[in-house]
Amino acid sequence: MAGASKEGFSGIVNLTPHKIALCHLIQYFAPAAHSSLPIPFKSVSQHNRLGLFLFSLTRACNDFVEPSLDELITQFKAVGVGGFEYDWFVDWLIEDLTSRLSALSSPDDLYNFFEKLRGILSPAEVTNMEDEQCFLDPSSHLGVFIRCCILAFSILTFEGVCHLLSNMAAYCNSTDPMYGLPEEDAFNTDPVLQESHEYHELNRASDKYIHDFEAGSSAGESSSFHIQAGRPLYGVPDKLFLRSKWQIQGYLNEQADLLERHAGSFRFNTFEATLKHLQKMAPDMHHVKYLRYLNNLYNDDYLSALDNLHCYFDYSAGMEGIFTGSSAPPVSGIQVGRYESALLCLGIMHTRFGHSKQALEALTEAVRISQQNNDDSCLTYTLAAMCDLLSKIGICSTSGIIGSQYSLGLGTPLSTQQQLLVLLKRSLKRAESLKLTCLVAFNRLALAGFYLKHVNRPLLSFGPKASIKLRTNPTHVCKELRLSSYLLSEFGSDGLSLPNDGGTFSTAWLKNLEKLINSPTSFNGKRTNDYDTFHFTSQPNPIPGSVLQLAGASYLLRATSWELYGSAPLVRSNALIYATCFADSASSSELSLAYCKLIQHLAVFKGYKEAFIALKLAEEKFSSVSKSHIHLLKFQLLHERALHRGQLKLAQQVCDELGILASSITGVDLELKTEASIRLARTLLAANQFSQAAAVACSLFCECYKFNLHVENATILLLLAEIHKKSGNAVLGLSYALASLSFCRTFNLDLLEASTTLTIAELWLSLGRSHAKRASNLVHQTLPMILGHGGLELRARANIAFVKCHLCDPSFSVSDDAEMVLDPLRQAAEDLETLEFHEMAAEAFYLAAVVYDALGRAEEREAAAASFKNHIVALENPGSGSEDEQRNL
Amino acid sequence: MGSKESYRNELRSAIRQLGDRCLYSASKWAGELLVGIDQDQPRSSAIAGKATPSSSARPHHQQEHLHRDGSSFRRSRSRPGGDSEVFSATPSGGVSYVSTPSPVEDEIDDGADYYLLAKSYFDCKEYRRAAHVLRTQTSKKSIFLRCYALYLAGEKRKEEEMIELEGPLGRSEVCNGELTHLERELSALRRSGAIDAFCLYLYGIVLRDKGCESLACSVLVESVNSYPWNWSAWSELQGLCTTLDILRSLNLKNHWMKDFFLANAYQELKMYNEALAKYEYLLGIFRFSDYIQAQIATAKYSLRDFDEAEIIFEELLRIDPYRVDSMDIYSNLLYAKESFSSLSCLAHRVFLTDKYRPESCCIIANYYSLKGLHEKSVVYFRRALKLNRKYLSAWTLMGHEYVEMKNTPAAIDAYRRAVDINPRDYRAWYGLGQTYEMMNMPFYALYYFRRSAFLQPTDARLWIAMGQCYESVPLQMLEEAIKCYARAANCNDREGIALHQLAKLHSILGRSEQAAFYYKKDLERMEAEDRQGPNMIEALLFLARHCKAEKRIEEAEMYCTRLLDYTGPEKETAKSLLRGLKMAQSGFPSVEFEHFGP
C-alpha cells in the first residue's frame, strides 16, 4: 500500500460520517500499538481483502455521494468473507463498528476518537517491528487519508463538530428501517401537494433515478447508479454527503468518457437530474456544467448545449484543463484565463451539429487566441480539430469561409486538401515537440487517412516542375499507421499517465463488488467481457481507456485501407483484432463499424444468408445507437440482395430509404450521399433505364470531382462503363473503363483495378470475336488478384468471362478440353446460386448447356437448361420480397 | 374627501393589525403611505408658518405645505385641470374598487396574555421562545405568530449554517429546516378552511422557498385578495411574476393596493412608461408618499431622464435625510452624470446613517469607481455582495470594475453570477459580450450580444455592439453587420453610429445607391442635432462624388460648396471636384474624356 499517490488529498477533506466509519475500519485493519485486544482475522487473505476494500473506498469514483452505512455494511460483508457464507467474525466486526459509531454522542467523544486515531500511525523512528504488529505507514495511501482526517478535525470549528455529530446520528439511524418512512408517506399522500405541478416533477425525477437502476443493465457498463439504488433524490436530503473533491472529479471524468463513447445510449433526463442534483450540492464544482454540456451535445439539444458551454467557461475561465491534461498553475496569483479552450470546444460543438461554417469561425478564432496567449497545446488541439473538420465536411473551397487564410499562416491560397495537409503536419510537429502523445497518435492516423485518399501534390505552384508521379503512396499510409501504434509502447515504457487515473482501478473493483452483491450466483458464470472485469485478485490495466481507443482506431483504419487496396483477408483480420481486443475501450460507433466490416465480408464471401444472421446479432448489440453504421449496412445488404434477385421494386424502396438517410438535417455526410446516388444509378441500370442511370452517374461524378472524392470517382467511372456495356455501347464504355483504370492505378485500388480490367475484357468481347485474344489476355491478367481476394460475385464474373473468351477463341475446341470451361462454369454457377444472383446464374447455366450440347452430353445439358429456366423464371417473377424483408424496412 | 378619509382609516387599522402580527416591514410601508395621503382638510393653518418664502408666492397651493415645503417637482406632479379627488372617487376606466372587510379581531381571552408574552419575545428576536409560548394556543393570530416565529428562526439558522457549512466545493444551498413542518401544518389549515390571510402569506413564502412557485403564486393571490393591505405579500407575489404572462394570468380583486402592485411589477418588468402612468395616478391620492416619488425617480432614471430623476431624489433626501432605500439608484444617476461632489456627499451621508446596508456599500463603491479607484470600488462591492448575495446590480457593476482593472476572468465571473441570478438581466449579458470582445474574441462574444439583444430588442446599443463584432477584422461578415446596424438604426440610435456604419459598409460593398441613402440620412440627423465632425466631412465627400458620378451636377455642387467650409485636405478635394463639375457643365470635350465612364 505504500507508495500510493498522494495527489488525492491535496485539499483538506470534508469530514463526513462515512469517513469516520472508514477511520474505524482502518483501526481494525491496523490496530494501534497499545490496543487492548488483537483483531482475530481468520486468515491473511481476509486481512488483505479488508485492506484492498478500504483502499478502494477512499479512491473510487463510482459516485459523487458517499454510501450509507447500510451499503457500507453490505459491501463489507461481501468482501470480508469473499462471498456470502456466514462468518461470525464479520458479523462481530459489523456489530462492533455500529456500536462504536453510535457511541459517538458528544463532541468530547469525537475528540477522544481522533486522539486515539493518531496511535495507529507508526512513529517514524520505529525500525524493528514485531511480527504481529501491523503499522500504518504515514505516507501510504491510507496513512495519508488518516492524517487528512485528523487534520480536518483539528481545524474544525465547534460549529463544525456539532454538524458532524448531528450527521453522525442521521448516518447511524439510516440502518433503522423505520427511519424517515412516515415522513415520506405524508409527503406523497398530501392532496394539496399532489395538485402542485412542481411536486410531480420532483417525484418523477426521483422515480427515474430509481428506474434507471432497475434498467441499468441495458446500458451495459455505462450505468453507474448502483449505489443510489432505491434512494429518492429529494425528501431526505440531509442524509447525503459529498465525496472528496477529486473523487467527484473522477466520477465526472468517467461519466464524460462514457458519454462520449456511448453517445445516444445515455438516458438524457436521468443524467440531467443527477447533474442538477450534484450542482445543487456543490455549486462551485463547475465541471458539472461541462458534463451538462456534453449531455446536451450528445442528445442533440443545440440551445442548451450552447448555454451550458458558455456558462462553464465563464466560470472556469478554461483553467480546469480539459485539453491540456492538467490544470495550469496560476502564475503568481494573476489569473489570465484560457478562453481559447472555450473556442475550441465551441468549434467542436458546431462540428458535431454540422454547422461547418460556424465551426470554422470558432476554430480560427481559437487559433488566433491561442497564438496570442502562447497556449501551444491548445493551438495543437485546435489544429487537429480543424483537420478533423476539414476532412469530414465537403467544403470545396475554404476561401470566404476562413476569414483570411493569413490568420492560419497559409500564405498563398491553397486548395482545401493542401490546407489540410499543411495543418496536419503543423499540428503533428507541435504535438511531437509538446509531447502530447495521444495527439501525435491522432494526427498520425489523420495523416494516414489523408495519404490513403489523396495524391500528395507539391505545395509550390511555381518553380521548376520536376516530373512527379501522381500516385498515392501506400508506404506513407503504412508508415503513419505503424508510427501511431508506438503510442502504446510509449505508455508502457515512459510510465506516462493521465490525470485522475488513480481511481479507475478502485472504481472497477467496487463495481464488480456491486455486481457480486446484486447477483451473487451468476457472477462467476456470466462475464460479458473478461477484459476489464477484474476479480478480487486481478491486476489493474495500466493503459488508460482513451489511449487504448486511439490504438484501436489504428486497426480500424488499417481495415479500411486494406478495403481500398483490395485485400479482403487483411480487412477481416484487422476488423477481428479490433472487435476482440479493443471492444471495451471502443466507442459504440467505432465498434459498430468494425462489426459492419466483418458482416460485409461475410456477405461478399459467404452469401446473404449468413450475413443477415450476423446482422441481426449486431443490431441487438447496438440497438440503442442512433444513426449507426449498422443501419446503413442493413440497407446496403438489402439493396444488394434485391438487385441480385431482381426485386427491383424492393431495391427502389431501399434506395429511397437511403436517400432519406443521406439528406440528414444535421450536416451533410458526403460519403453517405455518394453511396445513395451510386445505388440509385445501379437500380436504374438493373431496370434497363440506361439514360437515367447514366445521368445520375454523371452528375454524381461532377459532384465528387468538385469535392475531390477521387476514390469514389473510380467506382463511378466503372459504373458508367457498366451502364454503357449493358446498353450495348461498348466503345463508349471502354473510354470510361480506361478512365476508371487510371484512377485505380493512381490510388492503388488493386481489387477495383482488377474488376475494371475484367469489365474492359468483357467490353472487348462484346465488340466481336476478333478481340477475344485481347480479352483473354486481360482476363488472365486479373485472375490471380480476383481469385485471391475477390468476392463471390467477382469470381463468378471472372470465371464466366474466362469461359467466354475460350468459347470465342477459334483455336479452342470444346471437345478437346471440356473441363477447361466446364470447371469454371460449375464454380461460377455455385457461387452465383449462393448469392441468389439470378441473371448471371442463368448465363452460367446457359453457357454450360451450350457446352454440354456441343459435347453431346444430353442429360447434363437438360439439367443445366432446367436450372437456366428456373433462374430465368425467378428473375421474371421476383415477387416483392418476403414478408420478413418488408418488415425489415 | 370621504374616500381619502376611508383610505386613511383602512391604513390605520392595517398598521395596527400588521404590527400586531409582527409584520413590521409591511406595517412600515403602510405607515409611510398613511402620512403620504394628501391632507384635504384645512387644518394646515397651524403649521403653515413653516412654509418657505418660495411657497408663499403661490398661496393657492397652501395646503400642500402642510406636510413639507412645496418645491418645483411637487408642482410638476400635480395634475393640470383635475384635482386628486376626481381620481380617488373613481379609479380610471370606471372600475370601482372592491371594499374588503377587515378581519375580525380575536376576542380577548386568557390566551391573549400568552400572545403578548410571545410578541415581546418576538420583538427581542427570541423566535423559538416565542413559538414555544404559543404552542397550545389555537386562535388564528397565535397560530400565525407561532408559525412566523418558527419560520424566522429557521431563516436565522439557515443564514448561520450557510456560513458554517461553506465547504471546499462552495456554499451548498442550505434550506430552512422548518419548511417541511410548516408546510404540512399550513396546508392542513388551508384544506380545512381555517386559514387566514396572514397564514396564507406565510404559506406562500414557504412554498416559494420549497420551489413550488405556481402554487405559491395562487396562495399569495388568495392572501392578498382576502387582506390587501399586506405589502409584503404583494412584493412576494411580484417577485414571482417573472414574465408579463404570469402577471396577466393572476386573478386579483380590484383594490387600490393592486395599483401599487401593478406599478411595481411593471417597473420590474422594464415597462417603465406603464409603471410611470400608474404612479402618476396614485400620486393623485398619496400626494406626499416618498415611496411613490422614489419609484417615479427610479423609472425616470431607467428611461434615461436623468435631470428630472435627480430633482426628485434631491427632494426625497431633503425631506428624509436618513433614507437609504433607492439611494443606490440615485448614486447610479450621479455616476452617470459624473457629479463627483454630490456623489461623495451622498456616500458620506449613507455611511453615517448605516454603513452596513448593501445600498450604502454600493454607493461608496460607485464613488470610488467614478474616481477611477477601481480596487477600492471592488472592495465595497464585495462587501455589498456579502451583505446580500443576490444584489443583482452590484454583481454587474463589479464586473464593470474588473473590466476596468483588466481582470477579465474576474469580470466574467461577476457578470455570470448576475446572469445566473436573473437570466433576464441584459446589462450583464452585454457586459459579458463586451469583455469577450475586449479579449479579441468577437465570434465568441456574439453569443452574449445575441442573448442581450434578445432580451432588449429595442436597445440600439446592443445591435451596434453585435454589428461591430461582425464587422471586426477577424470575422469580416459585412452582410450580417449591415443587418445589425439596420436594426440599430430603426431603434432610435442616439449616438448615430448605426447610420454612419451602414453608409460606410454599403460603400465598401460597392452599393453606392444605398450608401448614398444612408449618408444622406446621417447628414440630416447631424444637421438636426447640430453636430460637426469627421463623419460630416466623410458624408459630404461621398455624396459629392456620388452625385457627380450620377450626373446630378447641382446636388454635387451643393455638397462641394458645403465641404469648402471645412479646413483640411477635404477642402482641396472639394475644390478640384468643383472645378471638374464646372468644366463638365460648360461642356468641354476634354472633360468628357477625363471622366470617361462613371
Coordinates of N, CA and C in Angstrom, one line a residue, chain B residues 440-534:
Chain B
N440 N -10.6 40.2 -27.8 CA -10.4 39.9 -29.2 C -11.0 38.6 -29.6
M441 N -12.2 38.3 -29.0 CA -12.9 37.1 -29.4 C -14.3 37.4 -29.9
P442 N -14.4 38.1 -31.0 CA -15.7 38.6 -31.5 C -16.7 37.5 -31.7
F443 N -16.2 36.4 -32.3 CA -17.1 35.3 -32.6 C -17.8 34.7 -31.3
Y444 N -16.9 34.6 -30.3 CA -17.4 34.1 -29.0 C -18.4 35.1 -28.4
A445 N -18.0 36.4 -28.5 CA -18.8 37.5 -27.9 C -20.2 37.5 -28.5
L446 N -20.3 37.1 -29.8 CA -21.6 37.3 -30.5 C -22.7 36.6 -29.7
Y447 N -22.4 35.4 -29.1 CA -23.4 34.7 -28.4 C -24.0 35.6 -27.3
Y448 N -23.2 36.3 -26.6 CA -23.7 37.1 -25.5 C -24.5 38.3 -25.9
F449 N -24.0 38.9 -27.0 CA -24.8 40.1 -27.5 C -26.1 39.6 -28.0
R450 N -26.1 38.4 -28.6 CA -27.4 37.9 -29.1 C -28.3 37.7 -28.0
R451 N -27.8 37.2 -26.9 CA -28.7 37.0 -25.7 C -29.2 38.3 -25.2
S452 N -28.4 39.3 -25.1 CA -28.8 40.6 -24.6 C -29.8 41.3 -25.5
A453 N -29.5 41.2 -26.8 CA -30.4 41.8 -27.8 C -31.8 41.1 -27.8
F454 N -31.7 39.8 -27.5 CA -33.0 39.1 -27.5 C -33.9 39.6 -26.3
L455 N -33.2 39.9 -25.2 CA -34.0 40.4 -24.1 C -34.4 41.9 -24.2
Q456 N -33.6 42.6 -24.9 CA -33.9 44.1 -25.0 C -33.8 44.5 -26.5
P457 N -34.7 44.0 -27.3 CA -34.6 44.2 -28.8 C -34.7 45.6 -29.2
T458 N -35.1 46.5 -28.3 CA -35.3 47.9 -28.8 C -34.1 48.8 -28.4
D459 N -33.0 48.2 -27.8 CA -31.9 48.9 -27.4 C -30.8 48.9 -28.6
A460 N -30.6 50.1 -29.1 CA -29.8 50.2 -30.3 C -28.3 49.8 -30.0
R461 N -27.9 50.1 -28.7 CA -26.5 49.9 -28.4 C -26.1 48.4 -28.5
L462 N -27.1 47.5 -28.2 CA -26.8 46.1 -28.3 C -26.6 45.7 -29.7
W463 N -27.5 46.2 -30.6 CA -27.4 45.9 -32.0 C -26.1 46.4 -32.6
I464 N -25.7 47.6 -32.1 CA -24.5 48.1 -32.6 C -23.3 47.3 -32.2
A465 N -23.3 46.9 -30.9 CA -22.2 46.0 -30.5 C -22.1 44.7 -31.3
M466 N -23.3 44.2 -31.6 CA -23.3 43.0 -32.4 C -22.7 43.3 -33.8
G467 N -23.2 44.4 -34.4 CA -22.7 44.8 -35.7 C -21.2 44.9 -35.7
Q468 N -20.7 45.5 -34.6 CA -19.2 45.8 -34.6 C -18.5 44.4 -34.5
C469 N -19.1 43.5 -33.9 CA -18.4 42.1 -33.8 C -18.3 41.5 -35.2
Y470 N -19.5 41.6 -35.9 CA -19.5 41.0 -37.3 C -18.5 41.7 -38.2
E471 N -18.4 43.1 -38.0 CA -17.6 43.9 -38.8 C -16.1 43.7 -38.6
S472 N -15.8 43.2 -37.4 CA -14.4 43.2 -36.9 C -13.5 42.5 -37.9
V473 N -12.2 42.8 -37.8 CA -11.3 42.3 -38.8 C -11.3 40.8 -38.9
P474 N -11.2 40.0 -37.8 CA -11.2 38.6 -38.0 C -12.4 38.0 -38.6
L475 N -13.6 38.6 -38.3 CA -14.8 37.9 -38.9 C -15.1 38.4 -40.3
Q476 N -15.2 39.8 -40.4 CA -15.5 40.4 -41.7 C -16.8 39.8 -42.3
M477 N -17.8 39.7 -41.5 CA -19.1 39.3 -42.0 C -20.0 40.5 -42.2
L478 N -19.7 41.2 -43.3 CA -20.3 42.5 -43.5 C -21.8 42.5 -43.7
E479 N -22.3 41.5 -44.4 CA -23.7 41.4 -44.6 C -24.5 41.3 -43.3
E480 N -24.0 40.5 -42.4 CA -24.6 40.3 -41.1 C -24.5 41.6 -40.3
A481 N -23.3 42.3 -40.4 CA -23.1 43.6 -39.8 C -24.2 44.6 -40.2
I482 N -24.4 44.6 -41.5 CA -25.4 45.5 -42.1 C -26.8 45.3 -41.5
K483 N -27.1 44.0 -41.4 CA -28.4 43.7 -40.8 C -28.5 44.2 -39.4
C484 N -27.5 44.0 -38.6 CA -27.5 44.5 -37.2 C -27.6 46.0 -37.1
Y485 N -26.8 46.7 -38.0 CA -26.9 48.2 -37.9 C -28.2 48.7 -38.4
A486 N -28.8 48.0 -39.3 CA -30.2 48.4 -39.8 C -31.1 48.3 -38.6
R487 N -31.0 47.2 -37.8 CA -31.9 47.1 -36.6 C -31.6 48.3 -35.7
A488 N -30.4 48.6 -35.5 CA -30.0 49.6 -34.6 C -30.6 51.0 -35.0
A489 N -30.4 51.2 -36.4 CA -30.9 52.5 -36.9 C -32.4 52.6 -36.7
N490 N -33.1 51.5 -36.7 CA -34.6 51.5 -36.5 C -34.9 51.7 -35.0
C491 N -34.0 51.5 -34.1 CA -34.2 51.6 -32.7 C -33.8 52.9 -32.1
N492 N -33.9 54.0 -32.9 CA -33.6 55.3 -32.4 C -32.2 55.3 -31.8
D493 N -31.2 55.1 -32.6 CA -29.8 55.1 -32.1 C -29.4 56.5 -31.8
R494 N -29.1 56.8 -30.6 CA -28.8 58.2 -30.1 C -27.5 58.7 -30.6
E495 N -26.5 57.8 -30.6 CA -25.2 58.3 -31.0 C -25.0 58.4 -32.5
G496 N -25.9 57.8 -33.2 CA -25.8 57.9 -34.7 C -24.7 57.1 -35.3
I497 N -24.3 56.0 -34.5 CA -23.2 55.2 -35.1 C -23.8 54.4 -36.2
A498 N -25.0 53.9 -36.0 CA -25.5 52.9 -36.9 C -25.6 53.4 -38.4
L499 N -26.2 54.6 -38.5 CA -26.4 55.2 -39.9 C -25.0 55.3 -40.6
H500 N -24.1 55.9 -39.8 CA -22.8 56.1 -40.4 C -22.1 54.8 -40.9
Q501 N -22.2 53.7 -40.0 CA -21.6 52.4 -40.3 C -22.4 51.8 -41.5
L502 N -23.7 52.0 -41.5 CA -24.4 51.4 -42.6 C -24.0 52.0 -43.9
A503 N -23.8 53.3 -43.9 CA -23.4 54.0 -45.2 C -22.0 53.5 -45.6
K504 N -21.1 53.4 -44.6 CA -19.7 53.0 -44.8 C -19.7 51.6 -45.4
L505 N -20.4 50.7 -44.7 CA -20.4 49.3 -45.2 C -20.9 49.1 -46.6
H506 N -22.0 49.9 -46.8 CA -22.6 49.8 -48.2 C -21.6 50.3 -49.2
S507 N -20.9 51.3 -48.9 CA -20.0 51.9 -49.9 C -18.8 50.9 -50.0
I508 N -18.4 50.2 -49.0 CA -17.3 49.2 -49.1 C -17.8 48.1 -50.0
L509 N -19.0 47.7 -49.9 CA -19.5 46.6 -50.7 C -19.9 47.1 -52.1
G510 N -19.7 48.4 -52.4 CA -19.9 48.9 -53.7 C -21.4 49.2 -54.0
R511 N -22.2 49.3 -53.0 CA -23.6 49.6 -53.3 C -23.8 51.1 -53.1
S512 N -23.4 51.9 -54.0 CA -23.3 53.3 -53.8 C -24.7 53.9 -53.6
E513 N -25.7 53.3 -54.2 CA -27.0 53.9 -54.1 C -27.5 53.8 -52.6
Q514 N -27.3 52.6 -52.0 CA -27.7 52.5 -50.6 C -26.8 53.4 -49.7
A515 N -25.5 53.4 -50.1 CA -24.6 54.1 -49.3 C -25.0 55.6 -49.3
A516 N -25.4 56.1 -50.5 CA -25.8 57.5 -50.6 C -27.0 57.8 -49.7
F517 N -27.9 56.8 -49.8 CA -29.1 56.9 -49.0 C -28.8 57.1 -47.5
Y518 N -28.0 56.2 -47.0 CA -27.7 56.3 -45.6 C -26.8 57.5 -45.2
Y519 N -25.9 57.9 -46.1 CA -25.1 59.1 -45.8 C -26.0 60.3 -45.7
K520 N -27.0 60.3 -46.6 CA -27.9 61.4 -46.6 C -28.7 61.5 -45.3
K521 N -29.1 60.3 -44.9 CA -29.9 60.2 -43.6 C -29.0 60.7 -42.5
D522 N -27.8 60.2 -42.5 CA -26.9 60.5 -41.4 C -26.6 62.0 -41.4
L523 N -26.5 62.6 -42.6 CA -26.3 64.1 -42.7 C -27.5 64.8 -42.1
E524 N -28.6 64.3 -42.5 CA -29.9 65.0 -42.0 C -29.9 65.0 -40.4
R525 N -29.5 63.8 -39.9 CA -29.5 63.6 -38.5 C -28.5 64.6 -37.8
M526 N -27.3 64.7 -38.4 CA -26.3 65.5 -37.8 C -26.7 67.0 -37.9
E527 N -27.4 67.3 -39.0 CA -27.9 68.7 -39.1 C -28.9 69.0 -38.1
A528 N -29.8 68.0 -37.9 CA -30.9 68.2 -36.9 C -30.3 68.3 -35.5
E529 N -29.3 67.6 -35.2 CA -28.7 67.6 -33.9 C -27.6 68.6 -33.8
D530 N -27.3 69.3 -34.9 CA -26.4 70.4 -34.9 C -25.0 69.8 -34.5
R531 N -24.5 68.8 -35.2 CA -23.2 68.2 -34.8 C -22.3 68.5 -36.0
Q532 N -21.0 68.5 -35.6 CA -20.0 68.6 -36.7 C -19.1 67.4 -36.5
G533 N -18.1 67.3 -37.3 CA -17.1 66.2 -37.1 C -16.7 65.5 -38.3
P534 N -15.8 64.6 -38.2 CA -15.3 63.9 -39.4 C -16.3 63.1 -40.1

